[in-house]
Short mmCIF file of C-alpha atoms in Angstrom, two decimals:
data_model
loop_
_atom_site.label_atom_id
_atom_site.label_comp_id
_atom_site.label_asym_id
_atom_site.label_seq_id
_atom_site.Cartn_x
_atom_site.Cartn_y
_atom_site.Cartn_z
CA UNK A 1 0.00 0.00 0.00
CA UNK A 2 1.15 3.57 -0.87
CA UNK A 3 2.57 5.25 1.80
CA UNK A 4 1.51 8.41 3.79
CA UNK A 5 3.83 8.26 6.18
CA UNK A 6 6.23 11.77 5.81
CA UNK A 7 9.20 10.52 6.92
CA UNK A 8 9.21 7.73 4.55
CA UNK A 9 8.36 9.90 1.71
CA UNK A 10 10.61 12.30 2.34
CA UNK A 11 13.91 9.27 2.08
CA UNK A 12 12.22 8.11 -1.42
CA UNK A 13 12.47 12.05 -2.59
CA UNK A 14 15.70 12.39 -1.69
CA UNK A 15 16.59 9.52 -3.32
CA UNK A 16 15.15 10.13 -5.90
CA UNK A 17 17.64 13.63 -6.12
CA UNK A 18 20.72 11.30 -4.92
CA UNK A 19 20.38 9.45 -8.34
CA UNK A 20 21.60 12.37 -10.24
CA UNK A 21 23.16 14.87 -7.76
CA UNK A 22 24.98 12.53 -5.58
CA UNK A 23 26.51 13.32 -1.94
CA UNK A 24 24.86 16.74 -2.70
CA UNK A 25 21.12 15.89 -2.51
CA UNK A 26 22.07 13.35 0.77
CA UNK A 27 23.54 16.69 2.37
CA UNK A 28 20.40 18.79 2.13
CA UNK A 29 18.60 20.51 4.51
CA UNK A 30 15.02 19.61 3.85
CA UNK A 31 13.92 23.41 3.54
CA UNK A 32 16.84 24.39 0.86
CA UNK A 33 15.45 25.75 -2.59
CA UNK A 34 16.72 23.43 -4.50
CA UNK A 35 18.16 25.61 -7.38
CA UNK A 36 19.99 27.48 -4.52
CA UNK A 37 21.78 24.49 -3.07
CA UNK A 38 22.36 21.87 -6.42
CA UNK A 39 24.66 22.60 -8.66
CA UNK A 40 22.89 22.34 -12.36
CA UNK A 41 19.18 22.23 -11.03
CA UNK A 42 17.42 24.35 -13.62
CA UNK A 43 14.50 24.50 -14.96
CA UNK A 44 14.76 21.52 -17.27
CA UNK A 45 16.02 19.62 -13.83
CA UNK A 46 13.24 20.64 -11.82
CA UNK A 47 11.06 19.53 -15.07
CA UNK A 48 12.91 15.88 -14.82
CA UNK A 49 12.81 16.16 -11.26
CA UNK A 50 8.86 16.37 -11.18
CA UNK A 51 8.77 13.69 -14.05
CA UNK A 52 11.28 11.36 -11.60
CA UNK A 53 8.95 11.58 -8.50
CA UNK A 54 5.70 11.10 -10.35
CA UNK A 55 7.18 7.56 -11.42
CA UNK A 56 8.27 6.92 -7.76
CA UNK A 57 5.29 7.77 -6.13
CA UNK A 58 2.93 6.23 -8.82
CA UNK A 59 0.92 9.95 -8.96
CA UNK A 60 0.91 12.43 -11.75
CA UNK A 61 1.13 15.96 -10.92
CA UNK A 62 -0.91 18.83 -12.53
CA UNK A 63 1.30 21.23 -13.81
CA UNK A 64 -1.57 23.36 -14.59
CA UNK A 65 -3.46 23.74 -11.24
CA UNK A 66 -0.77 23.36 -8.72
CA UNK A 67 1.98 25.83 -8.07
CA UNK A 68 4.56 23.28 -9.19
CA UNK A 69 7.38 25.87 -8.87
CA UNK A 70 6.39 26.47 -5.59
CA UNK A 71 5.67 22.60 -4.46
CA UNK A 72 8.99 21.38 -5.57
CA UNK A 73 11.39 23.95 -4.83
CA UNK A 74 12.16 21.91 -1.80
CA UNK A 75 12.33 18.36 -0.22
CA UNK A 76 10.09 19.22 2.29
CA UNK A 77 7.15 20.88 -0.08
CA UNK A 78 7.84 17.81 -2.44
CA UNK A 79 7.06 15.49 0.04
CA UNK A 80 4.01 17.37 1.52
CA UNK A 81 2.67 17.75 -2.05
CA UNK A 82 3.46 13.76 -2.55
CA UNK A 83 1.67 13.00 0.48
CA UNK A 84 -1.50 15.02 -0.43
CA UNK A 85 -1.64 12.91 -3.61
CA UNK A 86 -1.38 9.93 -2.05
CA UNK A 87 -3.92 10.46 0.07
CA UNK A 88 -5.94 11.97 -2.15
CA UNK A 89 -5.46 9.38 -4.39
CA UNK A 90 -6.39 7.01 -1.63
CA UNK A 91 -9.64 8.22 -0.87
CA UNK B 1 57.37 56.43 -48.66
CA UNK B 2 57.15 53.60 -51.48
CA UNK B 3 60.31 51.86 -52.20
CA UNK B 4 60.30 53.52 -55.78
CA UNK B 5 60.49 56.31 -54.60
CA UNK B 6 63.46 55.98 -52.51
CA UNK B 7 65.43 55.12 -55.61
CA UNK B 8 65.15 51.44 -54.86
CA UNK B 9 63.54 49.50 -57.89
CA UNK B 10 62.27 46.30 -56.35
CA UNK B 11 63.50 43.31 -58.17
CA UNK B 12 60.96 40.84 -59.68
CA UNK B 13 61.67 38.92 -56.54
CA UNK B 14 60.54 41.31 -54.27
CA UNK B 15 57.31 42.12 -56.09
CA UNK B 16 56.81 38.27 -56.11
CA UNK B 17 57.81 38.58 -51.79
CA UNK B 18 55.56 41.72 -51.67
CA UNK B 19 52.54 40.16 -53.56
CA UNK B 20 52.33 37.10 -51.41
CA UNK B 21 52.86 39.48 -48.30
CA UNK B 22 49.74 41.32 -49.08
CA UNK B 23 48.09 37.26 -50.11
CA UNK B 24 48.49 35.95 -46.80
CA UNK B 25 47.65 39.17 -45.26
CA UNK B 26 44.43 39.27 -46.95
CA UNK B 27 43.89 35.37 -45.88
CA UNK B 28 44.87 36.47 -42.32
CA UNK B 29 42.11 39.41 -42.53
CA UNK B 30 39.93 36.86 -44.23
CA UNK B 31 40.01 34.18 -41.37
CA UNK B 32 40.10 36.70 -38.75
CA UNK B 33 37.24 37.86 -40.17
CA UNK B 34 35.58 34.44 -40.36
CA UNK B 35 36.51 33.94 -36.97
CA UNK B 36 35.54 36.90 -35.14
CA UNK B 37 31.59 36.15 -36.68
CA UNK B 38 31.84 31.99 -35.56
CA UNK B 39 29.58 31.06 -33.17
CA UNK B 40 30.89 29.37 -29.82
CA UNK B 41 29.62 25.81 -28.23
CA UNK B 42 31.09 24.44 -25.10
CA UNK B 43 30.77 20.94 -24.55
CA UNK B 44 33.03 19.12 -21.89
CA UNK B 45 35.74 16.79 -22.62
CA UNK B 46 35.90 13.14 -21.05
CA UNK B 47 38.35 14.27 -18.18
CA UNK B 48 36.24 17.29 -17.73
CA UNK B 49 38.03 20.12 -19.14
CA UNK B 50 35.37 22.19 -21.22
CA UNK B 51 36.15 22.06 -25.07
CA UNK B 52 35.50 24.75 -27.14
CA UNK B 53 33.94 24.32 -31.15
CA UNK B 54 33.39 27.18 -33.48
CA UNK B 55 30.73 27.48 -35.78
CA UNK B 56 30.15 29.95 -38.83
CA UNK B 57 27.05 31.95 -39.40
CA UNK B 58 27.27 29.97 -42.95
CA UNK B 59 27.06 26.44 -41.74
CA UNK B 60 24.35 27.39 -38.97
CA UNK B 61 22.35 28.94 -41.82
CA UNK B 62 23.00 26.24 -43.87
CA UNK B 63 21.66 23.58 -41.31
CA UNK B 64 18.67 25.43 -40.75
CA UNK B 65 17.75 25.46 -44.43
CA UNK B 66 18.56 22.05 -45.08
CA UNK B 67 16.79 20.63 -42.40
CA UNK B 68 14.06 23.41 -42.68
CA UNK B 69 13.44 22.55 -45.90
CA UNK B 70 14.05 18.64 -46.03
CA UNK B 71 11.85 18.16 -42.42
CA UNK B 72 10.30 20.83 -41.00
CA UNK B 73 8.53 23.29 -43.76
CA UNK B 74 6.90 26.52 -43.29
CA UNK B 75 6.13 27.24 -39.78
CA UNK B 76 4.65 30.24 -38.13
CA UNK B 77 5.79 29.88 -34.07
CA UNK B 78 8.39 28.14 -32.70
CA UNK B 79 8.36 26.74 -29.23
CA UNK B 80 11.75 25.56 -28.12
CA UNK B 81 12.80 23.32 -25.21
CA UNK B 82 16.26 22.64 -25.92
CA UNK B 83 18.26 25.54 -24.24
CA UNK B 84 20.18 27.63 -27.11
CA UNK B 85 23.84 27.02 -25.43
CA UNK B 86 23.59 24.08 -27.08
CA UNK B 87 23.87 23.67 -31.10
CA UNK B 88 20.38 22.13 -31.02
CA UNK B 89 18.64 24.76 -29.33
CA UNK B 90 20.80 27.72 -31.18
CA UNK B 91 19.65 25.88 -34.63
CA UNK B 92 16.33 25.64 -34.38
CA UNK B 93 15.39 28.02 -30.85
CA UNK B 94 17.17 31.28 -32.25
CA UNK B 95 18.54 30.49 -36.00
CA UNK B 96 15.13 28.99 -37.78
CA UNK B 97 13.53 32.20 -36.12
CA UNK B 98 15.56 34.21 -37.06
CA UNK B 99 15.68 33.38 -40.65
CA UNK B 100 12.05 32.67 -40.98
CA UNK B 101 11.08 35.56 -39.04
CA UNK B 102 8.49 33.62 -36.88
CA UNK B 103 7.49 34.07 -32.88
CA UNK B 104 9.64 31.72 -30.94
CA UNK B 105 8.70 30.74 -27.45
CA UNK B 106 11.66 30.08 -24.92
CA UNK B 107 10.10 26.97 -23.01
CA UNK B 108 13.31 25.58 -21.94
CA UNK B 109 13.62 29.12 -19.99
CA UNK B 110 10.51 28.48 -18.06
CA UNK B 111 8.76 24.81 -18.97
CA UNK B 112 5.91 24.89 -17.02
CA UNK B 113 4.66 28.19 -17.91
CA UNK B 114 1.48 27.71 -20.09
CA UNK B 115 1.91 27.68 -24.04
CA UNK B 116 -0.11 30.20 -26.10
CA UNK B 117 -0.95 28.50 -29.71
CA UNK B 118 -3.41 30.73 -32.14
CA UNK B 119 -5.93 28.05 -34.00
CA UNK B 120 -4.55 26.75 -37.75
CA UNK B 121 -0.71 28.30 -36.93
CA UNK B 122 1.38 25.47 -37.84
CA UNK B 123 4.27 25.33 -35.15
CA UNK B 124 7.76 23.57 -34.78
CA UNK B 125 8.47 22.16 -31.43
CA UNK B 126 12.28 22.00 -30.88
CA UNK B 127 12.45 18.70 -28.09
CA UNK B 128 14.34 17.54 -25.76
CA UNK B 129 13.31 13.99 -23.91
CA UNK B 130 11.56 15.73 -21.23
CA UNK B 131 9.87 18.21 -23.27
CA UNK B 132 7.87 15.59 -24.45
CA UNK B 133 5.74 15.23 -21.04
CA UNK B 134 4.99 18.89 -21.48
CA UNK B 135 4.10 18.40 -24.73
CA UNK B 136 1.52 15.32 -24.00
CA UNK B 137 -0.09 17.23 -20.90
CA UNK B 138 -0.27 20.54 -23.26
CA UNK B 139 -2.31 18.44 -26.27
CA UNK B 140 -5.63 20.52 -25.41
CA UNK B 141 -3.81 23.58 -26.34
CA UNK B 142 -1.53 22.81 -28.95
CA UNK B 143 -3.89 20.82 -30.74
CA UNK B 144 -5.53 23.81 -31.82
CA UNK B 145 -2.64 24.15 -34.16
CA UNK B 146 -2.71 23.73 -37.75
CA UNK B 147 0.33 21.68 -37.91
CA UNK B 148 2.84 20.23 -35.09
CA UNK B 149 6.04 19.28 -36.61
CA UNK B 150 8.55 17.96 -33.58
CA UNK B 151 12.53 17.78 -34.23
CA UNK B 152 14.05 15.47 -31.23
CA UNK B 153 17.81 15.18 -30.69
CA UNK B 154 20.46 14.19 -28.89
CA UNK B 155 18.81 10.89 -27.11
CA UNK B 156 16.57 7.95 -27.61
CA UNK B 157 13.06 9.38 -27.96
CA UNK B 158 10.82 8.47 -24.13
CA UNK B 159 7.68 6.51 -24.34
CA UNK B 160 5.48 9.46 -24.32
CA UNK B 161 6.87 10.49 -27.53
CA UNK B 162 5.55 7.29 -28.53
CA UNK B 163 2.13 8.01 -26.77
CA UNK B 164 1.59 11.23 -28.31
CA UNK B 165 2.45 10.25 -31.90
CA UNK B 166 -0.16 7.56 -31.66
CA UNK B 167 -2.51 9.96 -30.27
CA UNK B 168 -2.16 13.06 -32.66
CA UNK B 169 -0.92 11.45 -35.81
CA UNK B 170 -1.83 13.37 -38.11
CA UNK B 171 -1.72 16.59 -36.84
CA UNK B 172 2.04 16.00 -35.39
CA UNK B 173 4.92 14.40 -37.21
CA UNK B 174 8.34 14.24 -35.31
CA UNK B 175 11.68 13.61 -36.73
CA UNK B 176 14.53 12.18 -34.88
CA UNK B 177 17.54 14.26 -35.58
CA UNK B 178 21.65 12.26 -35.21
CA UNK B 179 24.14 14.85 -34.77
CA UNK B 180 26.76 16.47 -32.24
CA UNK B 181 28.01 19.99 -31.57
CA UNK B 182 31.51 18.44 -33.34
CA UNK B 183 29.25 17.29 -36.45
CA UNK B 184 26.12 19.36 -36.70
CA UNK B 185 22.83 17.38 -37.96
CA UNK B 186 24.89 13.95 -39.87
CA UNK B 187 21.21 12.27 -40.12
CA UNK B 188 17.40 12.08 -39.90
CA UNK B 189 14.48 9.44 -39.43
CA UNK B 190 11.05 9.97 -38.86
CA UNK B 191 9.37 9.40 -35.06
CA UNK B 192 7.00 6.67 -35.55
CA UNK B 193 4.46 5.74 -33.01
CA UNK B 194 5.63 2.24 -32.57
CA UNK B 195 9.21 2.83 -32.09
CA UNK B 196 11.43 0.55 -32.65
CA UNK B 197 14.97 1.10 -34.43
CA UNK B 198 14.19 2.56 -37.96
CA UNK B 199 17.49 3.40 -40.02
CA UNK B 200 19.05 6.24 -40.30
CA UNK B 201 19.31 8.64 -43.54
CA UNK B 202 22.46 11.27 -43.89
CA UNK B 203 21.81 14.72 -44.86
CA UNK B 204 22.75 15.33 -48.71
CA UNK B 205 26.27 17.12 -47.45
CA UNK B 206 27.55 14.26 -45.28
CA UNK B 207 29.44 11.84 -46.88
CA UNK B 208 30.98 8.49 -45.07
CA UNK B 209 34.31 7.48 -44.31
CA UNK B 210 34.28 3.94 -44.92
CA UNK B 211 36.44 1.04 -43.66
CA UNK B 212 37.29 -0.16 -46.84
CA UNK B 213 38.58 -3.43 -45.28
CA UNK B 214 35.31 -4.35 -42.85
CA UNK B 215 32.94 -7.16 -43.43
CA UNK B 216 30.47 -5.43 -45.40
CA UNK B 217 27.60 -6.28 -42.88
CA UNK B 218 29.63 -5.63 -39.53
CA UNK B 219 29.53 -2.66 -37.33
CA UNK B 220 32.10 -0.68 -37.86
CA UNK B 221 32.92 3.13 -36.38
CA UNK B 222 30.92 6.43 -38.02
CA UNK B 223 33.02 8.65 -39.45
CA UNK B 224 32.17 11.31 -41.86
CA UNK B 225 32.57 14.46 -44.09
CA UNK B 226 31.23 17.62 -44.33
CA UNK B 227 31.02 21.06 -44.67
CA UNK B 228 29.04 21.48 -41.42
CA UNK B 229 31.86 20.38 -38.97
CA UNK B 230 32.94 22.49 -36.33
CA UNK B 231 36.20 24.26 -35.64
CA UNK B 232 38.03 23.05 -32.62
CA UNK B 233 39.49 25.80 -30.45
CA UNK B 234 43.15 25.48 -31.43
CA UNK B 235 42.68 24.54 -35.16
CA UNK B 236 42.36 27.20 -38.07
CA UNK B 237 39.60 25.17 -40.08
CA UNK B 238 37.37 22.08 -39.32
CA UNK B 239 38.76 19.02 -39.41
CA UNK B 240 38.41 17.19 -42.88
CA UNK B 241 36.67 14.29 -41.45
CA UNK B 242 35.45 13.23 -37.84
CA UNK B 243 35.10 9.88 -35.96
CA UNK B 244 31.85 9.97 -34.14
CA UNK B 245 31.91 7.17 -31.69
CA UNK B 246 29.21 5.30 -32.63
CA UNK B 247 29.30 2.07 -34.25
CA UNK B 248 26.66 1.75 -37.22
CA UNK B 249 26.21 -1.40 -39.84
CA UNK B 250 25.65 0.22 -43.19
CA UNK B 251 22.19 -0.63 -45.04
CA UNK B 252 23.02 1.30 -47.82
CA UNK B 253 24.94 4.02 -49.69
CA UNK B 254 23.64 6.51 -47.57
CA UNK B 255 21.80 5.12 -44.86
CA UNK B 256 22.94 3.22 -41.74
CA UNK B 257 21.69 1.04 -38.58
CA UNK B 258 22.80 2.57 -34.99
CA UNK B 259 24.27 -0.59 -33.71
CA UNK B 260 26.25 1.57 -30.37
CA UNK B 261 28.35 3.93 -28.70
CA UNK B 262 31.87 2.50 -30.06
CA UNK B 263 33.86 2.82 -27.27
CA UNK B 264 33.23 2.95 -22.97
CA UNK B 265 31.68 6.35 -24.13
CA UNK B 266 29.01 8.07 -21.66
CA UNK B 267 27.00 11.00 -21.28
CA UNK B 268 27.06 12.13 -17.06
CA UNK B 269 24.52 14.93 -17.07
CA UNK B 270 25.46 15.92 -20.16
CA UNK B 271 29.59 15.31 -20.16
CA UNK B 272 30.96 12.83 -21.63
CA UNK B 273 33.18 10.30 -20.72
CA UNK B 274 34.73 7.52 -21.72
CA UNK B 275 34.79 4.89 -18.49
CA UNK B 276 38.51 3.65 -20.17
CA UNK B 277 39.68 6.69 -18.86
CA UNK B 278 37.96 6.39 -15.30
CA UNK B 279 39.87 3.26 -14.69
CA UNK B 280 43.15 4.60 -15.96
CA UNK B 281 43.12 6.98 -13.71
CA UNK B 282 42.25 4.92 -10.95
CA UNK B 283 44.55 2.77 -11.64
CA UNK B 284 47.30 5.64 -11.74
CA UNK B 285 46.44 7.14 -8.63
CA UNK B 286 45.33 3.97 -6.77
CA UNK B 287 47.40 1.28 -7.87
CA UNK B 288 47.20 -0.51 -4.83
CA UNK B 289 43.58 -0.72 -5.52
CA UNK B 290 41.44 -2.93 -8.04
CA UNK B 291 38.97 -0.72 -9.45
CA UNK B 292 36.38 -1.66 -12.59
CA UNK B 293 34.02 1.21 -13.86
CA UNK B 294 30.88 0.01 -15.58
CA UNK B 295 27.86 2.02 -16.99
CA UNK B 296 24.64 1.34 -14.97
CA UNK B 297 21.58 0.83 -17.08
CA UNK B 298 19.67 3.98 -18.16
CA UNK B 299 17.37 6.01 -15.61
CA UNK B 300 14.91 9.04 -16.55
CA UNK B 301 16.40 11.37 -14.37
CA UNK B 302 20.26 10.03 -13.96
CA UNK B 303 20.35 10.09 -17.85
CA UNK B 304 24.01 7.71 -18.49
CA UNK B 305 25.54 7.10 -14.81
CA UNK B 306 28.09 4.59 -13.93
CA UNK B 307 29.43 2.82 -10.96
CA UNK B 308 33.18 2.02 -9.48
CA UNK B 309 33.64 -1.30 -8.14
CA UNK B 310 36.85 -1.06 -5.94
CA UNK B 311 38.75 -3.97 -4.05
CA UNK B 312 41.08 -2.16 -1.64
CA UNK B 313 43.28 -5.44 -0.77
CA UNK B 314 43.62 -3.87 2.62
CA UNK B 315 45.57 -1.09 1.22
CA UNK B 316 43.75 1.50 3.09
CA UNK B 317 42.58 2.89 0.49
CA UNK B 318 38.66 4.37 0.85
CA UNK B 319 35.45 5.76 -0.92
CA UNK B 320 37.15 9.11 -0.04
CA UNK B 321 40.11 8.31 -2.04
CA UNK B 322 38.08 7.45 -5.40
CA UNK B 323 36.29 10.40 -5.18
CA UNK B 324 39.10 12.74 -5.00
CA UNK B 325 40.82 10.62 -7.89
CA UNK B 326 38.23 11.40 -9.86
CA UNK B 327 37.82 14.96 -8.73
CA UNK B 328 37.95 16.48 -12.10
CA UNK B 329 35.57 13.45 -13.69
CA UNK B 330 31.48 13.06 -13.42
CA UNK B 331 31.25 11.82 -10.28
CA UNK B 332 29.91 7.98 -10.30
CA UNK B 333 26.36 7.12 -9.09
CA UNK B 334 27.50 4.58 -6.65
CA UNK B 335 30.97 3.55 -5.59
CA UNK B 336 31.14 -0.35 -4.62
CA UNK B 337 33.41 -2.17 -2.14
CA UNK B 338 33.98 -5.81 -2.76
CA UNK B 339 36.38 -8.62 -1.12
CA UNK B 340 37.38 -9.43 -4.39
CA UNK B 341 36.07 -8.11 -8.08
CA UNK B 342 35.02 -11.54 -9.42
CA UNK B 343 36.21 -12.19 -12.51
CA UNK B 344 35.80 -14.53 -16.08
CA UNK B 345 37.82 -17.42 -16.73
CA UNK B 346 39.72 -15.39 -19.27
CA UNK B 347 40.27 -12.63 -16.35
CA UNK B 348 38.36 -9.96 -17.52
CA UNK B 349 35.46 -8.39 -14.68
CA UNK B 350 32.34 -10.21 -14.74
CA UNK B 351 29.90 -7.47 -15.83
CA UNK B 352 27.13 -9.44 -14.61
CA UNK B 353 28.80 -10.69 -11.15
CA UNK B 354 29.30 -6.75 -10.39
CA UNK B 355 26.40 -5.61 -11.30
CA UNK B 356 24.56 -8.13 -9.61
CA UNK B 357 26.13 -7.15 -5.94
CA UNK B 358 24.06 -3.76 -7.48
CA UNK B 359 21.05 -5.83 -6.27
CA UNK B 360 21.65 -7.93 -3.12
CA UNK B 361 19.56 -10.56 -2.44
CA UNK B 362 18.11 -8.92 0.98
CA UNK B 363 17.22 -5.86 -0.99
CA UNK B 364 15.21 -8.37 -3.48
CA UNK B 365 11.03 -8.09 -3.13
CA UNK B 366 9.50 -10.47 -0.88
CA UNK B 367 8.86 -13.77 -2.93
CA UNK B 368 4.98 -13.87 -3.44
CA UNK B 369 2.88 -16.00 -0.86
CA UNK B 370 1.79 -19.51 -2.41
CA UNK B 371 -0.82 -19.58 -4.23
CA UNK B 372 -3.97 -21.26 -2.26
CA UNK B 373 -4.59 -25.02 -3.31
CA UNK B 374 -6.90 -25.79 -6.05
CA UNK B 375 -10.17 -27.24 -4.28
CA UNK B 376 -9.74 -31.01 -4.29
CA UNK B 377 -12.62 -32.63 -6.69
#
């Protein structure tokens, strides 16, 4: 079952960053913007970024009704965001 | 003063010394010329270092009207993904513009804002892999278009490519693009909805370098001509020919089959590098250390990655160690300690054994519960 747990969804994000930024994305502090603290995270990395955690949490984001700039400028907004649609989708 | 003048008749010689004085001054002004308009790419070399290629206004013109003309057609907005430091993205994101004289949207500056498409325009969307999600999610909208025509570079087209092209056929065709910022465009095929491995055609002005003395039906190293090929930093002109790196099987005079990448070569996030050199410079700076670099299978958002599989033989060497070796390298995805790096009978590394320690058996999935017995009749 999909789960709603934060803490848990919060490791799976930043693994999800560890696969392409490394030691960098393990040393983040969970409220860093993003294209502040990794090197190369620009808009077409946020874009893939997005794309990545839609395929590890199994939800699809709505780039058109949700502030996705906002959302996943950081681990911690990711992971609240993933968590809504979890639960969302779980209702 | 002229040297008449002084009472000094120049000999026949020294009109002959004077005349190809003011030749090679006029081809110094000449490539000075060319090469204060050329256009600059960076990409980055396999140990890092950035390399620098030159391009003239003439061959970027002429690769916009070839493949303009040969794939794309008359368009009247361009929205472009691929950013314009790259060759792709200067092409056919600020060039085909340019030329044409058509609104060009910068989506690769800000991909999520919302695309603006007037009803019957017929538009050129310049992709990259990712733009392709945008693309799929933005149908509503950009199906309002007269025409969609899609050029997609640089790496194998994603599955929603595939998607999309089933869904909007006819109203989008898509063209895969082979090239390099070395080579320019070398060939084209068409995006199909099924996929698969179509062949490739070469544009009219690339010719082949063949290997006179392959098998006729093995794979054997791309190499071509051209007049599109870019200027490397420290050379006058292009090179006359240029080894690509990828290994094709001819299917004809001009077309080919992508059989590979020819060599250890990788992309990291967009650098390349060739994993022969990772291990010969572990193996320089470590040599106390047995160290195998092998590229991991392909992830969406890791693009090309590799791993380092190190035995340290209790040489105390560490992770630390192979990271600062390879300082100046993309950094590997995940750095491996072994006892041993198993091996093949005939000594080489067992690709399979390392990659399996990738995958331990205590991270494997549960095995399934048994199936319940079939009612007894």
């Amino acid at each position: 079952m999909p789960t709603t747990d934060l803490t848990q969804i919060h490791a799976r994000v930043v693994a999800v960053l560890e696969k392409r930024f490394g030691d960098a994305a393990r040393a983040l502090a969970a409220d860093a913007d993003l294209s502040d603290a990794l090197d190369g995270f620009d808009s077409l990395a946020a874009l893939e970024y997005i794309s990545a955690i839609e395929g590890e949490f199994g939800i699809e984001v709505d780039f058109v009704g949700d502030d996705v700039r906002h959302w996943f400028s950081t681990v911690d907004r990711t992971a609240t965001y993933v968590r809504e649609c979890v639960e969302d989708q779980a209702a | 003063m002229s040297r008449a003048a002084a009472g000094a008749e120049p000999s026949s010689a020294g009109i002959r010394d004077v005349r190809r004085d003011e030749i090679r001054g006029e081809i110094r002004a000449e490539i000075h010329d060319d090469i204060r308009d050329e256009i600059r790419f960076d990409t980055s070399g396999s140990t890092g270092a950035a390399r620098r290629w030159f391009r003239h206004p003439r061959q970027m013109e002429r690769e916009v009207e070839l493949i303009g003309e040969r794939l794309v057609g008359p368009v009247d907005l361009v929205i472009n993904y691929a950013p314009p430091r790259h060759l792709f993205g200067a092409l056919f994101g600020q060039w085909l513009p340019r030329m044409a004289q058509v609104r060009v949207h910068q989506a690769w500056a800000d991909p999520f804002a919302p695309l603006s498409v007037s009803p019957a325009e017929r538009v050129l969307v310049v992709c990259i892999p990712m733009a392709w999600e945008l693309l799929r999610r933005s149908w509503p909208t950009l199906g309002r278009a007269g025409s969609v025509v899609a050029l997609h570079s640089s790496a194998a087209a994603p599955s929603a490519a595939h998607e999309l092209l089933r869904r909007a056929a006819p109203l989008l065709r898509a063209h895969e693009i082979l090239g390099s910022t070395e080579t320019g465009g070398i060939a084209h095929r068409p995006l199909v909805p099924e996929g698969g491995d179509g062949g490739w055609e070469a544009f009219p002005d690339v010719s082949f370098v063949r290997d006179t003395g392959a098998c006729a039906h093995g794979a054997q190293e791309l190499v071509i001509r051209g007049p599109r090929l870019a200027r490397p930093e420290h050379a006058r002109r292009p090179p006359a020919q240029w080894a690509t790196g990828d290994l094709v099987e001819f299917t004809g005079p001009r077309a080919f089959r992508l059989v590979g990448r020819g060599s250890s070569l990788l992309k990291v996030n967009g650098r390349r590098l060739h994993l022969a050199r990772v291990e010969e410079r572990l193996n320089t700076r470590l040599p106390r250390t047995d160290c195998v670099a092998l590229a991991l299978p392909g992830d969406a958002l890791a693009g090309e990655g590799y791993a380092v599989f190190w035995s340290g033989r209790g040489g105390g060497t560490g992770v630390a160690d192979i990271r600062a070796a390879l300082r100046d390298f993309p950094g590997p995805s995940k750095i491996v300690e072994l006892a041993d790096i198993p091996r093949t009978a005939t000594g080489k590394p067992d690709r399979q054994a390392l990659l399996a320690t990738l995958h331990p058996p205590s991270a494997a999935p549960l095995p399934s519960p048994p199936s319940p017995s079939p009612p007894s009749s």
